[in-house]
Amino acid sequence: MRFLPVLLLAPALSACAVASTAVDVVTLPVKVVSAGVDAVTTSQSEADEKRGRQIRKEEERLGRERRALDERCRKGRARPEDVCPPR
């Protein structure tokens, strides 16, 4: 008795719709797994971009420190650990 509505609607469905639905049902687990893998892994280009940002930040920090050291040496306020170039 439960299958009666399904049997009545079956001729209304085209073969393409049934095949499309079957393909969607079969490929759904693959899509879910691949989305999960993409979410937890990093591509090589993403890793390269991240490393490039780290290098730029480190270079900016070193530049700030170098300018501060030059300023202290120029004004005669060098710390004991500072190595100032000879004048």
PDB file of N, CA, C and O in Angstrom, residues 43-85:
ATOM      1  N   SER A  43      47.009  23.441   0.554  1.00  0.00           N
ATOM      2  CA  SER A  43      47.650  23.237  -0.740  1.00  0.00           C
ATOM      3  C   SER A  43      49.038  23.859  -0.725  1.00  0.00           C
ATOM      4  O   SER A  43      49.378  24.658   0.148  1.00  0.00           O
ATOM      5  N   GLN A  44      49.842  23.484  -1.700  1.00  0.00           N
ATOM      6  CA  GLN A  44      51.198  24.007  -1.768  1.00  0.00           C
ATOM      7  C   GLN A  44      51.181  25.521  -1.972  1.00  0.00           C
ATOM      8  O   GLN A  44      51.975  26.243  -1.369  1.00  0.00           O
ATOM      9  N   SER A  45      50.267  26.028  -2.789  1.00  0.00           N
ATOM     10  CA  SER A  45      50.225  27.475  -3.014  1.00  0.00           C
ATOM     11  C   SER A  45      49.816  28.213  -1.744  1.00  0.00           C
ATOM     12  O   SER A  45      50.346  29.288  -1.444  1.00  0.00           O
ATOM     13  N   GLU A  46      48.890  27.642  -0.976  1.00  0.00           N
ATOM     14  CA  GLU A  46      48.506  28.264   0.293  1.00  0.00           C
ATOM     15  C   GLU A  46      49.674  28.276   1.269  1.00  0.00           C
ATOM     16  O   GLU A  46      49.899  29.261   1.969  1.00  0.00           O
ATOM     17  N   ALA A  47      50.431  27.178   1.302  1.00  0.00           N
ATOM     18  CA  ALA A  47      51.591  27.113   2.184  1.00  0.00           C
ATOM     19  C   ALA A  47      52.642  28.134   1.756  1.00  0.00           C
ATOM     20  O   ALA A  47      53.264  28.791   2.602  1.00  0.00           O
ATOM     21  N   ASP A  48      52.836  28.291   0.443  1.00  0.00           N
ATOM     22  CA  ASP A  48      53.803  29.272  -0.064  1.00  0.00           C
ATOM     23  C   ASP A  48      53.391  30.693   0.300  1.00  0.00           C
ATOM     24  O   ASP A  48      54.226  31.513   0.696  1.00  0.00           O
ATOM     25  N   GLU A  49      52.103  30.993   0.161  1.00  0.00           N
ATOM     26  CA  GLU A  49      51.615  32.327   0.504  1.00  0.00           C
ATOM     27  C   GLU A  49      51.811  32.611   1.992  1.00  0.00           C
ATOM     28  O   GLU A  49      52.232  33.706   2.377  1.00  0.00           O
ATOM     29  N   LYS A  50      51.515  31.615   2.817  1.00  0.00           N
ATOM     30  CA  LYS A  50      51.672  31.787   4.266  1.00  0.00           C
ATOM     31  C   LYS A  50      53.143  32.018   4.618  1.00  0.00           C
ATOM     32  O   LYS A  50      53.470  32.900   5.420  1.00  0.00           O
ATOM     33  N   ARG A  51      54.036  31.247   4.016  1.00  0.00           N
ATOM     34  CA  ARG A  51      55.463  31.409   4.290  1.00  0.00           C
ATOM     35  C   ARG A  51      55.947  32.771   3.806  1.00  0.00           C
ATOM     36  O   ARG A  51      56.758  33.425   4.467  1.00  0.00           O
ATOM     37  N   GLY A  52      55.448  33.229   2.661  1.00  0.00           N
ATOM     38  CA  GLY A  52      55.821  34.552   2.160  1.00  0.00           C
ATOM     39  C   GLY A  52      55.403  35.652   3.113  1.00  0.00           C
ATOM     40  O   GLY A  52      56.155  36.604   3.348  1.00  0.00           O
ATOM     41  N   ARG A  53      54.207  35.542   3.690  1.00  0.00           N
ATOM     42  CA  ARG A  53      53.746  36.534   4.669  1.00  0.00           C
ATOM     43  C   ARG A  53      54.638  36.516   5.905  1.00  0.00           C
ATOM     44  O   ARG A  53      54.986  37.571   6.445  1.00  0.00           O
ATOM     45  N   GLN A  54      55.003  35.318   6.355  1.00  0.00           N
ATOM     46  CA  GLN A  54      55.882  35.223   7.524  1.00  0.00           C
ATOM     47  C   GLN A  54      57.228  35.880   7.253  1.00  0.00           C
ATOM     48  O   GLN A  54      57.754  36.607   8.106  1.00  0.00           O
ATOM     49  N   ILE A  55      57.779  35.653   6.075  1.00  0.00           N
ATOM     50  CA  ILE A  55      59.082  36.236   5.724  1.00  0.00           C
ATOM     51  C   ILE A  55      58.983  37.757   5.664  1.00  0.00           C
ATOM     52  O   ILE A  55      59.858  38.463   6.187  1.00  0.00           O
ATOM     53  N   ARG A  56      57.922  38.283   5.039  1.00  0.00           N
ATOM     54  CA  ARG A  56      57.749  39.737   4.957  1.00  0.00           C
ATOM     55  C   ARG A  56      57.625  40.358   6.342  1.00  0.00           C
ATOM     56  O   ARG A  56      58.233  41.397   6.629  1.00  0.00           O
ATOM     57  N   LYS A  57      56.852  39.733   7.230  1.00  0.00           N
ATOM     58  CA  LYS A  57      56.695  40.263   8.588  1.00  0.00           C
ATOM     59  C   LYS A  57      58.027  40.255   9.323  1.00  0.00           C
ATOM     60  O   LYS A  57      58.359  41.206  10.043  1.00  0.00           O
ATOM     61  N   GLU A  58      58.794  39.188   9.164  1.00  0.00           N
ATOM     62  CA  GLU A  58      60.095  39.106   9.821  1.00  0.00           C
ATOM     63  C   GLU A  58      61.034  40.185   9.282  1.00  0.00           C
ATOM     64  O   GLU A  58      61.751  40.834  10.053  1.00  0.00           O
ATOM     65  N   GLU A  59      61.023  40.404   7.959  1.00  0.00           N
ATOM     66  CA  GLU A  59      61.872  41.443   7.376  1.00  0.00           C
ATOM     67  C   GLU A  59      61.457  42.831   7.851  1.00  0.00           C
ATOM     68  O   GLU A  59      62.301  43.692   8.093  1.00  0.00           O
ATOM     69  N   GLU A  60      60.151  43.064   7.981  1.00  0.00           N
ATOM     70  CA  GLU A  60      59.678  44.352   8.495  1.00  0.00           C
ATOM     71  C   GLU A  60      60.137  44.560   9.939  1.00  0.00           C
ATOM     72  O   GLU A  60      60.570  45.650  10.313  1.00  0.00           O
ATOM     73  N   ARG A  61      60.050  43.515  10.753  1.00  0.00           N
ATOM     74  CA  ARG A  61      60.481  43.601  12.145  1.00  0.00           C
ATOM     75  C   ARG A  61      61.980  43.897  12.224  1.00  0.00           C
ATOM     76  O   ARG A  61      62.415  44.772  12.986  1.00  0.00           O
ATOM     77  N   LEU A  62      62.759  43.188  11.418  1.00  0.00           N
ATOM     78  CA  LEU A  62      64.205  43.422  11.418  1.00  0.00           C
ATOM     79  C   LEU A  62      64.541  44.839  10.958  1.00  0.00           C
ATOM     80  O   LEU A  62      65.455  45.474  11.494  1.00  0.00           O
ATOM     81  N   GLY A  63      63.793  45.341   9.970  1.00  0.00           N
ATOM     82  CA  GLY A  63      64.008  46.705   9.505  1.00  0.00           C
ATOM     83  C   GLY A  63      63.719  47.723  10.594  1.00  0.00           C
ATOM     84  O   GLY A  63      64.465  48.691  10.771  1.00  0.00           O
ATOM     85  N   ARG A  64      62.624  47.529  11.344  1.00  0.00           N
ATOM     86  CA  ARG A  64      62.298  48.435  12.449  1.00  0.00           C
ATOM     87  C   ARG A  64      63.397  48.408  13.507  1.00  0.00           C
ATOM     88  O   ARG A  64      63.815  49.453  14.012  1.00  0.00           O
ATOM     89  N   GLU A  65      63.850  47.197  13.834  1.00  0.00           N
ATOM     90  CA  GLU A  65      64.918  47.090  14.835  1.00  0.00           C
ATOM     91  C   GLU A  65      66.202  47.760  14.351  1.00  0.00           C
ATOM     92  O   GLU A  65      66.886  48.425  15.135  1.00  0.00           O
ATOM     93  N   ARG A  66      66.534  47.587  13.074  1.00  0.00           N
ATOM     94  CA  ARG A  66      67.752  48.198  12.533  1.00  0.00           C
ATOM     95  C   ARG A  66      67.667  49.728  12.560  1.00  0.00           C
ATOM     96  O   ARG A  66      68.624  50.414  12.916  1.00  0.00           O
ATOM     97  N   ARG A  67      66.497  50.266  12.197  1.00  0.00           N
ATOM     98  CA  ARG A  67      66.322  51.722  12.228  1.00  0.00           C
ATOM     99  C   ARG A  67      66.408  52.255  13.655  1.00  0.00           C
ATOM    100  O   ARG A  67      67.002  53.306  13.908  1.00  0.00           O
ATOM    101  N   ALA A  68      65.824  51.521  14.600  1.00  0.00           N
ATOM    102  CA  ALA A  68      65.894  51.942  16.006  1.00  0.00           C
ATOM    103  C   ALA A  68      67.346  51.916  16.501  1.00  0.00           C
ATOM    104  O   ALA A  68      67.785  52.835  17.208  1.00  0.00           O
ATOM    105  N   LEU A  69      68.096  50.891  16.116  1.00  0.00           N
ATOM    106  CA  LEU A  69      69.503  50.808  16.505  1.00  0.00           C
ATOM    107  C   LEU A  69      70.302  51.960  15.898  1.00  0.00           C
ATOM    108  O   LEU A  69      71.096  52.606  16.601  1.00  0.00           O
ATOM    109  N   ASP A  70      70.073  52.235  14.620  1.00  0.00           N
ATOM    110  CA  ASP A  70      70.772  53.348  13.965  1.00  0.00           C
ATOM    111  C   ASP A  70      70.467  54.668  14.665  1.00  0.00           C
ATOM    112  O   ASP A  70      71.357  55.492  14.883  1.00  0.00           O
ATOM    113  N   GLU A  71      69.215  54.848  15.039  1.00  0.00           N
ATOM    114  CA  GLU A  71      68.800  56.075  15.729  1.00  0.00           C
ATOM    115  C   GLU A  71      69.497  56.189  17.089  1.00  0.00           C
ATOM    116  O   GLU A  71      69.996  57.253  17.454  1.00  0.00           O
ATOM    117  N   ARG A  72      69.523  55.089  17.864  1.00  0.00           N
ATOM    118  CA  ARG A  72      70.182  55.116  19.170  1.00  0.00           C
ATOM    119  C   ARG A  72      71.673  55.389  19.027  1.00  0.00           C
ATOM    120  O   ARG A  72      72.250  56.169  19.796  1.00  0.00           O
ATOM    121  N   CYS A  73      72.299  54.767  18.033  1.00  0.00           N
ATOM    122  CA  CYS A  73      73.740  54.973  17.831  1.00  0.00           C
ATOM    123  C   CYS A  73      74.023  56.416  17.412  1.00  0.00           C
ATOM    124  O   CYS A  73      74.987  57.034  17.875  1.00  0.00           O
ATOM    125  N   ARG A  74      73.187  56.955  16.552  1.00  0.00           N
ATOM    126  CA  ARG A  74      73.382  58.322  16.071  1.00  0.00           C
ATOM    127  C   ARG A  74      73.238  59.335  17.194  1.00  0.00           C
ATOM    128  O   ARG A  74      73.972  60.317  17.276  1.00  0.00           O
ATOM    129  N   LYS A  75      72.285  59.086  18.109  1.00  0.00           N
ATOM    130  CA  LYS A  75      72.035  60.027  19.203  1.00  0.00           C
ATOM    131  C   LYS A  75      72.911  59.757  20.426  1.00  0.00           C
ATOM    132  O   LYS A  75      72.804  60.469  21.417  1.00  0.00           O
ATOM    133  N   GLY A  76      73.736  58.710  20.382  1.00  0.00           N
ATOM    134  CA  GLY A  76      74.600  58.405  21.510  1.00  0.00           C
ATOM    135  C   GLY A  76      73.884  57.746  22.670  1.00  0.00           C
ATOM    136  O   GLY A  76      74.327  57.846  23.812  1.00  0.00           O
ATOM    137  N   ARG A  77      72.781  57.107  22.414  1.00  0.00           N
ATOM    138  CA  ARG A  77      71.997  56.444  23.467  1.00  0.00           C
ATOM    139  C   ARG A  77      72.051  54.927  23.333  1.00  0.00           C
ATOM    140  O   ARG A  77      71.091  54.235  23.662  1.00  0.00           O
ATOM    141  N   ALA A  78      73.147  54.419  22.845  1.00  0.00           N
ATOM    142  CA  ALA A  78      73.267  52.979  22.601  1.00  0.00           C
ATOM    143  C   ALA A  78      73.216  52.204  23.910  1.00  0.00           C
ATOM    144  O   ALA A  78      73.706  52.652  24.942  1.00  0.00           O
ATOM    145  N   ARG A  79      72.611  51.054  23.850  1.00  0.00           N
ATOM    146  CA  ARG A  79      72.550  50.149  24.995  1.00  0.00           C
ATOM    147  C   ARG A  79      73.866  49.377  25.066  1.00  0.00           C
ATOM    148  O   ARG A  79      74.602  49.294  24.085  1.00  0.00           O
ATOM    149  N   PRO A  80      74.121  48.752  26.200  1.00  0.00           N
ATOM    150  CA  PRO A  80      75.365  47.979  26.306  1.00  0.00           C
ATOM    151  C   PRO A  80      75.451  46.841  25.278  1.00  0.00           C
ATOM    152  O   PRO A  80      76.528  46.505  24.808  1.00  0.00           O
ATOM    153  N   GLU A  81      74.297  46.237  24.918  1.00  0.00           N
ATOM    154  CA  GLU A  81      74.327  45.136  23.957  1.00  0.00           C
ATOM    155  C   GLU A  81      74.348  45.590  22.500  1.00  0.00           C
ATOM    156  O   GLU A  81      74.514  44.774  21.605  1.00  0.00           O
ATOM    157  N   ASP A  82      74.157  46.873  22.254  1.00  0.00           N
ATOM    158  CA  ASP A  82      74.171  47.401  20.884  1.00  0.00           C
ATOM    159  C   ASP A  82      75.587  47.429  20.327  1.00  0.00           C
ATOM    160  O   ASP A  82      76.551  47.718  21.034  1.00  0.00           O
ATOM    161  N   VAL A  83      75.720  47.102  19.065  1.00  0.00           N
ATOM    162  CA  VAL A  83      76.994  47.188  18.369  1.00  0.00           C
ATOM    163  C   VAL A  83      76.864  48.295  17.338  1.00  0.00           C
ATOM    164  O   VAL A  83      76.221  48.123  16.308  1.00  0.00           O
ATOM    165  N   CYS A  84      77.439  49.444  17.652  1.00  0.00           N
ATOM    166  CA  CYS A  84      77.339  50.593  16.761  1.00  0.00           C
ATOM    167  C   CYS A  84      78.559  50.628  15.838  1.00  0.00           C
ATOM    168  O   CYS A  84      79.675  50.304  16.267  1.00  0.00           O
ATOM    169  N   PRO A  85      78.353  51.033  14.606  1.00  0.00           N
ATOM    170  CA  PRO A  85      79.496  51.168  13.702  1.00  0.00           C
ATOM    171  C   PRO A  85      80.378  52.337  14.145  1.00  0.00           C
ATOM    172  O   PRO A  85      79.890  53.296  14.760  1.00  0.00           O
TER     173      PRO A  85
END
